[in-house]
Short mmCIF file of C-alpha atoms and ligand atoms in Angstrom, two decimals:
data_model
loop_
_atom_site.label_atom_id
_atom_site.label_comp_id
_atom_site.label_asym_id
_atom_site.label_seq_id
_atom_site.Cartn_x
_atom_site.Cartn_y
_atom_site.Cartn_z
CA MET A 728 56.19 147.09 86.26
CA SER A 729 58.69 145.45 88.76
CA GLU A 730 62.21 145.70 87.45
CA GLN A 731 62.93 142.58 89.07
CA THR A 732 65.14 139.71 87.68
CA SER A 733 65.85 136.15 89.07
CA ARG A 734 68.11 133.49 87.89
CA ALA A 735 66.55 130.85 86.35
CA VAL A 736 67.81 127.23 85.35
CA ARG A 737 66.72 126.41 81.80
CA ILE A 738 67.44 124.45 78.67
CA HIS A 739 67.73 125.45 75.55
CA ALA A 740 67.38 122.32 73.86
CA HIS A 741 66.49 119.03 74.72
CA GLY A 742 69.55 116.55 76.16
CA GLY A 743 71.34 115.67 78.79
CA PRO A 744 72.56 117.73 82.21
CA GLU A 745 75.00 119.36 80.47
CA GLN A 746 71.73 121.52 78.68
CA LEU A 747 70.74 122.63 82.30
CA VAL A 748 72.18 126.56 82.30
CA VAL A 749 71.50 129.34 84.54
CA ASP A 750 69.85 132.18 82.98
CA THR A 751 68.92 135.53 84.24
CA VAL A 752 65.01 136.45 83.42
CA SER A 753 63.06 138.90 84.18
CA VAL A 754 59.90 138.97 86.55
CA GLY A 755 56.90 141.10 86.59
CA GLU A 756 53.95 141.59 88.74
CA PRO A 757 51.35 139.04 88.75
CA GLY A 758 48.36 139.31 87.17
CA PRO A 759 44.71 137.80 87.64
CA GLY A 760 45.13 134.37 89.57
CA GLN A 761 48.54 134.56 89.69
CA LEU A 762 51.24 135.35 92.40
CA ARG A 763 54.65 136.05 92.85
CA ILE A 764 56.79 133.98 95.01
CA ARG A 765 60.59 133.72 96.37
CA HIS A 766 61.73 130.65 97.06
CA HIS A 767 63.91 129.07 99.94
CA ALA A 768 64.08 125.97 98.42
CA ILE A 769 63.01 123.99 95.61
CA GLY A 770 62.28 120.23 94.99
CA LEU A 771 63.99 117.76 92.01
CA ASN A 772 61.74 115.43 90.47
CA PHE A 773 62.09 112.86 88.08
CA ILE A 774 59.47 114.45 86.09
CA ASP A 775 62.27 117.19 85.75
CA VAL A 776 65.02 114.35 84.02
CA TYR A 777 61.82 113.40 81.78
CA GLN A 778 61.23 117.30 80.71
CA ARG A 779 64.87 117.93 80.29
CA THR A 780 65.66 115.19 77.87
CA GLY A 781 62.49 115.51 75.95
CA LEU A 782 60.48 112.04 76.92
CA TYR A 783 58.03 114.66 77.63
CA PRO A 784 58.66 117.02 75.01
CA ASN A 785 58.16 121.21 75.64
CA THR A 786 59.01 124.51 73.63
CA MET A 787 62.43 125.94 74.19
CA PRO A 788 63.55 127.47 76.12
CA LEU A 789 61.99 125.77 79.07
CA ALA A 790 62.53 126.72 82.80
CA LEU A 791 62.80 123.62 84.61
CA GLY A 792 60.97 122.53 87.96
CA MET A 793 57.41 122.23 89.62
CA GLU A 794 58.21 121.99 92.99
CA GLY A 795 58.92 124.74 95.49
CA ALA A 796 58.49 126.73 98.97
CA GLY A 797 58.99 130.26 99.78
CA VAL A 798 57.42 133.40 100.96
CA VAL A 799 54.30 135.01 98.23
CA GLU A 800 55.56 138.40 97.76
CA ALA A 801 52.65 139.66 95.99
CA VAL A 802 49.03 138.20 94.66
CA GLY A 803 46.95 139.34 91.49
CA GLU A 804 43.37 139.92 91.10
CA GLY A 805 41.22 137.40 92.23
CA VAL A 806 43.57 135.42 94.48
CA THR A 807 42.21 135.02 98.18
CA HIS A 808 43.81 132.21 99.81
CA LEU A 809 47.58 133.53 99.89
CA LYS A 810 48.71 136.92 100.57
CA ALA A 811 51.86 139.10 100.62
CA GLY A 812 54.10 137.71 103.26
CA ASP A 813 52.74 134.23 103.71
CA ARG A 814 54.89 131.18 103.54
CA ALA A 815 53.79 129.05 100.60
CA ALA A 816 54.58 125.31 99.10
CA TYR A 817 53.77 124.27 95.78
CA ALA A 818 53.37 121.27 92.85
CA ALA A 819 52.33 122.92 89.70
CA ASN A 820 52.57 123.54 86.40
CA PRO A 821 54.24 125.11 84.35
CA PRO A 822 57.56 124.02 85.04
CA GLY A 823 59.85 126.79 86.27
CA SER A 824 60.56 126.25 90.20
CA TYR A 825 64.39 126.64 89.51
CA CYS A 826 64.79 129.79 90.33
CA ASP A 827 65.26 132.47 92.76
CA VAL A 828 61.27 134.15 92.38
CA ARG A 829 58.79 134.09 89.75
CA VAL A 830 55.31 134.35 89.11
CA MET A 831 52.82 131.40 88.20
CA PRO A 832 49.34 130.74 88.68
CA ALA A 833 48.48 130.70 92.28
CA MET A 834 45.29 127.89 91.88
CA ASN A 835 47.93 124.60 93.28
CA VAL A 836 50.16 126.97 95.80
CA CYS A 837 49.15 126.18 99.08
CA LYS A 838 49.76 128.05 102.50
CA LEU A 839 52.34 126.08 104.60
CA PRO A 840 51.67 125.21 108.05
CA ASP A 841 54.06 127.19 110.71
CA VAL A 842 55.70 123.98 111.63
CA ILE A 843 56.57 122.48 108.34
CA ASP A 844 59.91 124.20 107.52
CA PHE A 845 60.52 125.47 103.67
CA GLU A 846 62.93 122.25 102.39
CA THR A 847 60.50 120.02 104.03
CA GLY A 848 57.62 121.81 101.98
CA ALA A 849 59.95 121.97 98.79
CA ALA A 850 60.58 118.24 98.97
CA MET A 851 57.37 116.98 100.00
CA MET A 852 54.65 118.88 97.17
CA LEU A 853 54.74 116.94 94.65
CA LYS A 854 56.11 113.50 95.73
CA GLY A 855 53.75 114.14 98.42
CA LEU A 856 50.65 114.72 97.13
CA THR A 857 51.54 111.50 94.57
CA ALA A 858 51.53 109.35 97.42
CA GLN A 859 48.42 110.68 98.73
CA TYR A 860 46.18 110.21 95.03
CA LEU A 861 48.31 106.55 94.72
CA LEU A 862 47.03 105.43 98.09
CA LYS A 863 43.90 107.21 98.10
CA ARG A 864 42.15 107.90 94.98
CA ALA A 865 43.92 105.48 92.25
CA ARG A 866 41.85 102.14 93.72
CA PRO A 867 41.32 98.89 92.44
CA VAL A 868 37.98 97.78 92.05
CA GLU A 869 37.68 95.41 95.34
CA GLY A 870 39.06 98.22 97.33
CA LEU A 871 42.04 98.55 99.66
CA GLU A 872 41.47 97.45 103.51
CA ALA A 873 44.02 97.61 106.37
CA GLY A 874 45.79 94.33 105.85
CA ASP A 875 45.89 94.08 102.29
CA PHE A 876 49.11 93.81 100.12
CA VAL A 877 50.73 96.43 97.45
CA LEU A 878 53.60 96.41 95.96
CA PHE A 879 55.41 99.93 95.25
CA HIS A 880 58.40 99.63 93.02
CA ALA A 881 61.65 102.29 93.66
CA ALA A 882 60.23 102.11 97.31
CA ALA A 883 63.29 103.85 98.64
CA GLY A 884 63.15 107.15 96.09
CA GLY A 885 61.19 110.22 96.95
CA VAL A 886 57.72 108.98 96.60
CA GLY A 887 59.09 105.97 97.52
CA LEU A 888 60.05 106.76 101.09
CA ILE A 889 56.32 108.96 101.30
CA ALA A 890 54.44 105.50 100.35
CA CYS A 891 56.22 103.46 102.33
CA GLN A 892 55.46 105.19 106.00
CA TRP A 893 51.82 106.33 104.68
CA ALA A 894 50.74 102.66 104.10
CA LYS A 895 52.03 101.63 107.08
CA ALA A 896 49.56 104.30 108.64
CA LEU A 897 46.74 102.85 106.16
CA GLY A 898 47.35 99.61 107.96
CA LEU A 899 48.44 98.11 104.18
CA GLN A 900 51.24 95.75 103.49
CA LEU A 901 53.46 97.59 101.30
CA ILE A 902 55.92 95.05 99.89
CA GLY A 903 58.65 97.34 98.22
CA THR A 904 61.45 96.69 95.41
CA ALA A 905 64.89 99.19 95.31
CA GLY A 906 67.72 98.63 93.29
CA SER A 907 70.74 98.02 96.34
CA ASP A 908 70.23 96.12 99.65
CA GLU A 909 70.84 99.38 101.45
CA LYS A 910 67.63 100.80 99.54
CA CYS A 911 65.67 98.24 101.16
CA ALA A 912 66.88 98.52 104.20
CA LEU A 913 65.72 102.41 104.23
CA ALA A 914 62.65 100.72 102.92
CA LEU A 915 61.44 98.58 105.98
CA GLU A 916 63.05 100.99 108.08
CA HIS A 917 60.22 103.37 106.64
CA GLY A 918 57.30 101.30 106.84
CA ALA A 919 57.61 98.54 103.92
CA SER A 920 56.38 95.49 105.39
CA HIS A 921 58.96 93.67 103.03
CA ALA A 922 61.66 94.54 100.86
CA ILE A 923 62.93 93.11 97.22
CA ASN A 924 66.29 93.89 95.43
CA TYR A 925 64.94 93.90 92.26
CA ARG A 926 68.28 93.92 90.63
CA THR A 927 69.17 90.38 92.76
CA GLU A 928 66.15 88.53 93.16
CA ASP A 929 62.85 87.76 91.05
CA PHE A 930 60.37 89.92 92.35
CA ALA A 931 57.62 88.45 90.98
CA ALA A 932 58.17 85.56 92.43
CA ARG A 933 59.37 86.70 95.64
CA VAL A 934 55.69 88.54 95.95
CA LYS A 935 54.13 85.11 95.19
CA ASP A 936 56.00 83.74 98.24
CA ILE A 937 55.02 86.73 100.47
CA THR A 938 51.16 86.75 99.16
CA ASN A 939 50.95 82.83 99.97
CA GLY A 940 50.57 83.18 95.91
CA GLN A 941 47.95 85.23 96.55
CA GLY A 942 49.11 88.48 94.70
CA VAL A 943 48.66 91.72 95.31
CA LYS A 944 45.58 94.30 94.91
CA VAL A 945 47.91 97.15 93.29
CA VAL A 946 51.32 97.41 91.86
CA TYR A 947 52.11 101.26 91.85
CA ASP A 948 55.03 101.40 89.12
CA SER A 949 56.95 104.49 88.29
CA VAL A 950 59.65 102.29 86.76
CA GLY A 951 58.12 101.37 83.75
CA LYS A 952 60.13 99.73 80.89
CA ASP A 953 61.91 96.81 83.53
CA THR A 954 59.46 96.50 85.45
CA PHE A 955 56.02 96.65 83.59
CA GLU A 956 55.60 93.11 82.35
CA LYS A 957 56.36 91.42 85.74
CA SER A 958 54.89 93.60 87.69
CA LEU A 959 51.38 92.05 85.97
CA ASP A 960 52.19 88.56 87.39
CA CYS A 961 52.45 90.19 90.95
CA LEU A 962 48.58 90.88 90.67
CA ARG A 963 45.81 88.65 92.22
CA PRO A 964 42.75 88.41 90.15
CA PHE A 965 40.93 92.33 89.23
CA GLY A 966 44.16 93.73 90.69
CA LEU A 967 45.04 97.26 89.34
CA MET A 968 48.48 98.03 88.07
CA ALA A 969 48.78 101.94 88.80
CA SER A 970 51.47 102.62 86.16
CA PHE A 971 53.18 106.31 86.98
CA GLY A 972 56.21 106.73 85.72
CA ASN A 973 58.99 105.72 83.57
CA ALA A 974 62.02 106.15 85.45
CA SER A 975 63.89 103.00 83.37
CA GLY A 976 62.50 104.29 80.30
CA PRO A 977 58.66 104.31 78.56
CA VAL A 978 56.30 101.13 78.63
CA ALA A 979 56.56 99.26 75.53
CA PRO A 980 52.99 98.75 73.38
CA PHE A 981 51.10 95.88 74.55
CA ALA A 982 47.97 93.84 73.81
CA PRO A 983 45.15 93.77 76.02
CA ALA A 984 45.06 89.98 75.88
CA VAL A 985 47.59 89.53 78.10
CA LEU A 986 45.34 91.18 80.88
CA ALA A 987 43.39 88.10 80.85
CA LYS A 988 45.40 86.53 83.16
CA GLY A 989 43.45 87.77 85.97
CA SER A 990 40.89 90.46 84.14
CA LEU A 991 43.52 93.05 85.51
CA TYR A 992 42.90 96.54 85.32
CA VAL A 993 45.44 99.22 84.10
CA THR A 994 45.58 102.70 84.70
CA ARG A 995 48.27 105.18 83.69
CA GLN A 996 47.54 107.59 86.43
CA THR A 997 49.40 111.51 86.73
CA LEU A 998 49.31 114.10 89.77
CA PHE A 999 48.48 116.54 87.74
CA THR A 1000 44.64 115.32 86.90
CA HIS A 1001 43.94 114.91 90.44
CA ILE A 1002 44.87 118.86 91.40
CA THR A 1003 42.84 120.50 88.81
CA SER A 1004 40.70 122.70 91.12
CA ARG A 1005 41.85 124.62 94.10
CA GLU A 1006 39.31 122.90 96.38
CA ARG A 1007 41.10 119.61 95.46
CA THR A 1008 44.58 120.55 95.41
CA GLN A 1009 43.73 122.20 99.35
CA ALA A 1010 42.04 119.48 100.33
CA MET A 1011 44.70 116.36 99.17
CA ALA A 1012 47.59 119.22 100.60
CA ASP A 1013 45.35 119.19 103.75
CA ASP A 1014 46.09 115.21 104.51
CA LEU A 1015 49.05 115.62 103.47
CA PHE A 1016 50.16 118.21 105.91
CA ALA A 1017 48.16 116.26 108.65
CA VAL A 1018 50.27 112.92 108.08
CA VAL A 1019 53.59 114.93 108.43
CA GLU A 1020 52.22 117.22 111.59
CA ALA A 1021 51.43 114.31 113.06
CA GLY A 1022 54.61 112.61 112.71
CA GLN A 1023 52.97 109.61 110.56
CA VAL A 1024 55.07 110.61 107.72
CA LYS A 1025 58.34 112.03 107.94
CA ILE A 1026 60.14 113.77 105.10
CA ARG A 1027 63.33 112.51 104.27
CA ILE A 1028 66.02 115.04 102.76
CA ASP A 1029 69.29 112.75 101.91
CA GLN A 1030 70.35 115.50 99.70
CA ARG A 1031 70.63 119.24 99.35
CA PHE A 1032 72.35 120.88 95.99
CA ALA A 1033 73.15 124.54 95.64
CA LEU A 1034 70.68 125.77 92.70
CA THR A 1035 74.10 126.40 90.89
CA ASP A 1036 74.41 123.25 91.04
CA VAL A 1037 71.94 121.76 89.70
CA GLN A 1038 73.54 119.52 86.58
CA ALA A 1039 74.96 117.38 89.56
CA ALA A 1040 71.58 116.96 91.24
CA HIS A 1041 70.39 115.68 87.90
CA LYS A 1042 73.32 113.53 87.44
CA SER A 1043 72.86 111.45 91.14
CA LEU A 1044 69.18 111.39 90.50
CA GLU A 1045 69.57 109.31 87.16
CA ALA A 1046 72.75 107.08 88.53
CA ARG A 1047 70.00 105.88 91.14
CA ALA A 1048 72.55 107.48 93.70
CA THR A 1049 69.95 109.11 95.46
CA THR A 1050 67.75 107.90 98.35
CA GLY A 1051 64.35 109.74 99.51
CA CYS A 1052 63.95 113.58 98.60
CA THR A 1053 66.47 116.11 97.04
CA VAL A 1054 66.45 119.73 97.52
CA LEU A 1055 67.83 123.00 95.54
CA LEU A 1056 68.79 125.54 97.47
CA PRO A 1057 68.75 129.21 95.55
N1 NAP B 2405 52.68 110.67 87.61
C1 NAP B 2405 53.06 110.99 88.31
O1 NAP B 2405 51.79 111.67 89.15
C2 NAP B 2405 54.28 110.68 89.58
C3 NAP B 2405 54.31 112.00 90.05
C4 NAP B 2405 55.60 111.76 90.63
C5 NAP B 2405 56.70 111.23 90.56
N2 NAP B 2405 56.53 110.45 89.63
C6 NAP B 2405 56.87 109.14 89.16
O2 NAP B 2405 57.66 108.36 90.03
C7 NAP B 2405 58.99 107.93 90.31
C8 NAP B 2405 59.63 108.46 91.56
O3 NAP B 2405 60.05 110.08 91.23
P1 NAP B 2405 61.20 110.48 92.23
O4 NAP B 2405 61.02 111.96 91.86
O5 NAP B 2405 60.52 110.35 93.70
O6 NAP B 2405 62.17 109.55 92.17
P2 NAP B 2405 63.54 108.88 92.95
O7 NAP B 2405 62.24 107.25 92.98
O8 NAP B 2405 63.68 109.12 93.67
O9 NAP B 2405 64.20 108.24 91.83
C9 NAP B 2405 63.62 107.23 90.73
C10 NAP B 2405 64.08 106.03 91.03
O10 NAP B 2405 64.05 104.86 90.19
C11 NAP B 2405 64.54 103.93 90.30
N3 NAP B 2405 65.09 103.35 89.23
C12 NAP B 2405 64.50 102.22 88.25
N4 NAP B 2405 65.68 102.09 87.42
C13 NAP B 2405 65.77 102.97 87.07
C14 NAP B 2405 66.82 103.78 85.84
N5 NAP B 2405 66.93 102.80 84.88
N6 NAP B 2405 66.74 104.70 85.43
C15 NAP B 2405 66.83 105.60 87.14
N7 NAP B 2405 66.03 105.52 88.03
C16 NAP B 2405 65.91 103.86 87.69
C17 NAP B 2405 65.48 104.14 91.37
O11 NAP B 2405 65.75 103.24 92.17
P3 NAP B 2405 66.25 102.12 92.85
O12 NAP B 2405 67.71 102.13 92.46
O13 NAP B 2405 65.81 101.61 94.33
O14 NAP B 2405 65.67 101.06 91.48
C18 NAP B 2405 65.94 105.78 91.27
O15 NAP B 2405 66.29 105.88 92.34
C19 NAP B 2405 59.22 108.50 89.04
O16 NAP B 2405 59.38 107.41 87.49
C20 NAP B 2405 58.59 109.76 88.61
O17 NAP B 2405 58.32 109.57 87.52
C21 NAP B 2405 55.20 110.28 88.77
#
């Protein structure tokens, strides 16, 4: 057994950013189906906040972080798609990427193309694979074609700016919402066809105006509590509410009868249902790598924090003070 240790950001109780502490943990050799990776950069995601607060409860102590990029140091039995020395990046369970080096399941770890740097790799996997499945796999029953309108909340965030660009590449008219005029401008710069400041404007009324009263085929809603109900009013008949997050708090229980206003569909999506096999993960990652390598989707990293400044990173994300992606540097 190797005698390695690593710094690992963990929580010992659910709570605020002050619960995030840097512990020293031992790191062994990878077992069957596992690998050991040394991180060069780590992605920050809103799910890390839910896990920290206990909205998504876990057993303690909990090592946080679900996204990272670095160099593979060793692989366990049965791992054939990567070898020691390979550059790699991932979005994966279990959490634990806020560290220097870790042993983890290899299934969701992908070889990083040479032209993609580690920071970009760490920033893009969880958010980019999410944009991929939202736009390409979570489809409304009537399909999604070039020219169609979709509504995307929090469009200037990490997932949001990737979705704006990818939607444009697909020919979709993405109406983005964001919490300030500056963020709206950023969404427009990244390909949104329209942007709505949902702190100052009635977004449902604006969506009706923009779509000539028709509504959109899909709403992608990661804001949750504050936007869910009104988002249903933005949908055209048979439209799809794709709920995929709770940045403002969880969606309140509702009666199915509210969907009768347009024979609407609701789904609650999570990336982790989409990446349950190595083949599916790689296919989705290849799709993401292709749009990034082609320059159709630029991964914008607007915040960088040292791993040891993780409390400040969480505070910024929760305070809606970030745009685009945020990385932690070990
Ligand atoms: N289900 C999945 O598969 C999946 C995967 C990845 C991400 N997600 C979800 O997608 C969302 C985006 O993730 P991300 O990591 O890229 O984060 P992010 O979008 O960079 O940050 C979250 C954004 O949500 C908006 N927001 C609205 N109300 C808020 C509130 N009360 N508190 C905090 N933020 C609020 C803010 O933008 P404005 O100021 O513009 O409102 C904030 O910047 C998150 O909700 C996340 O949980 C889900």
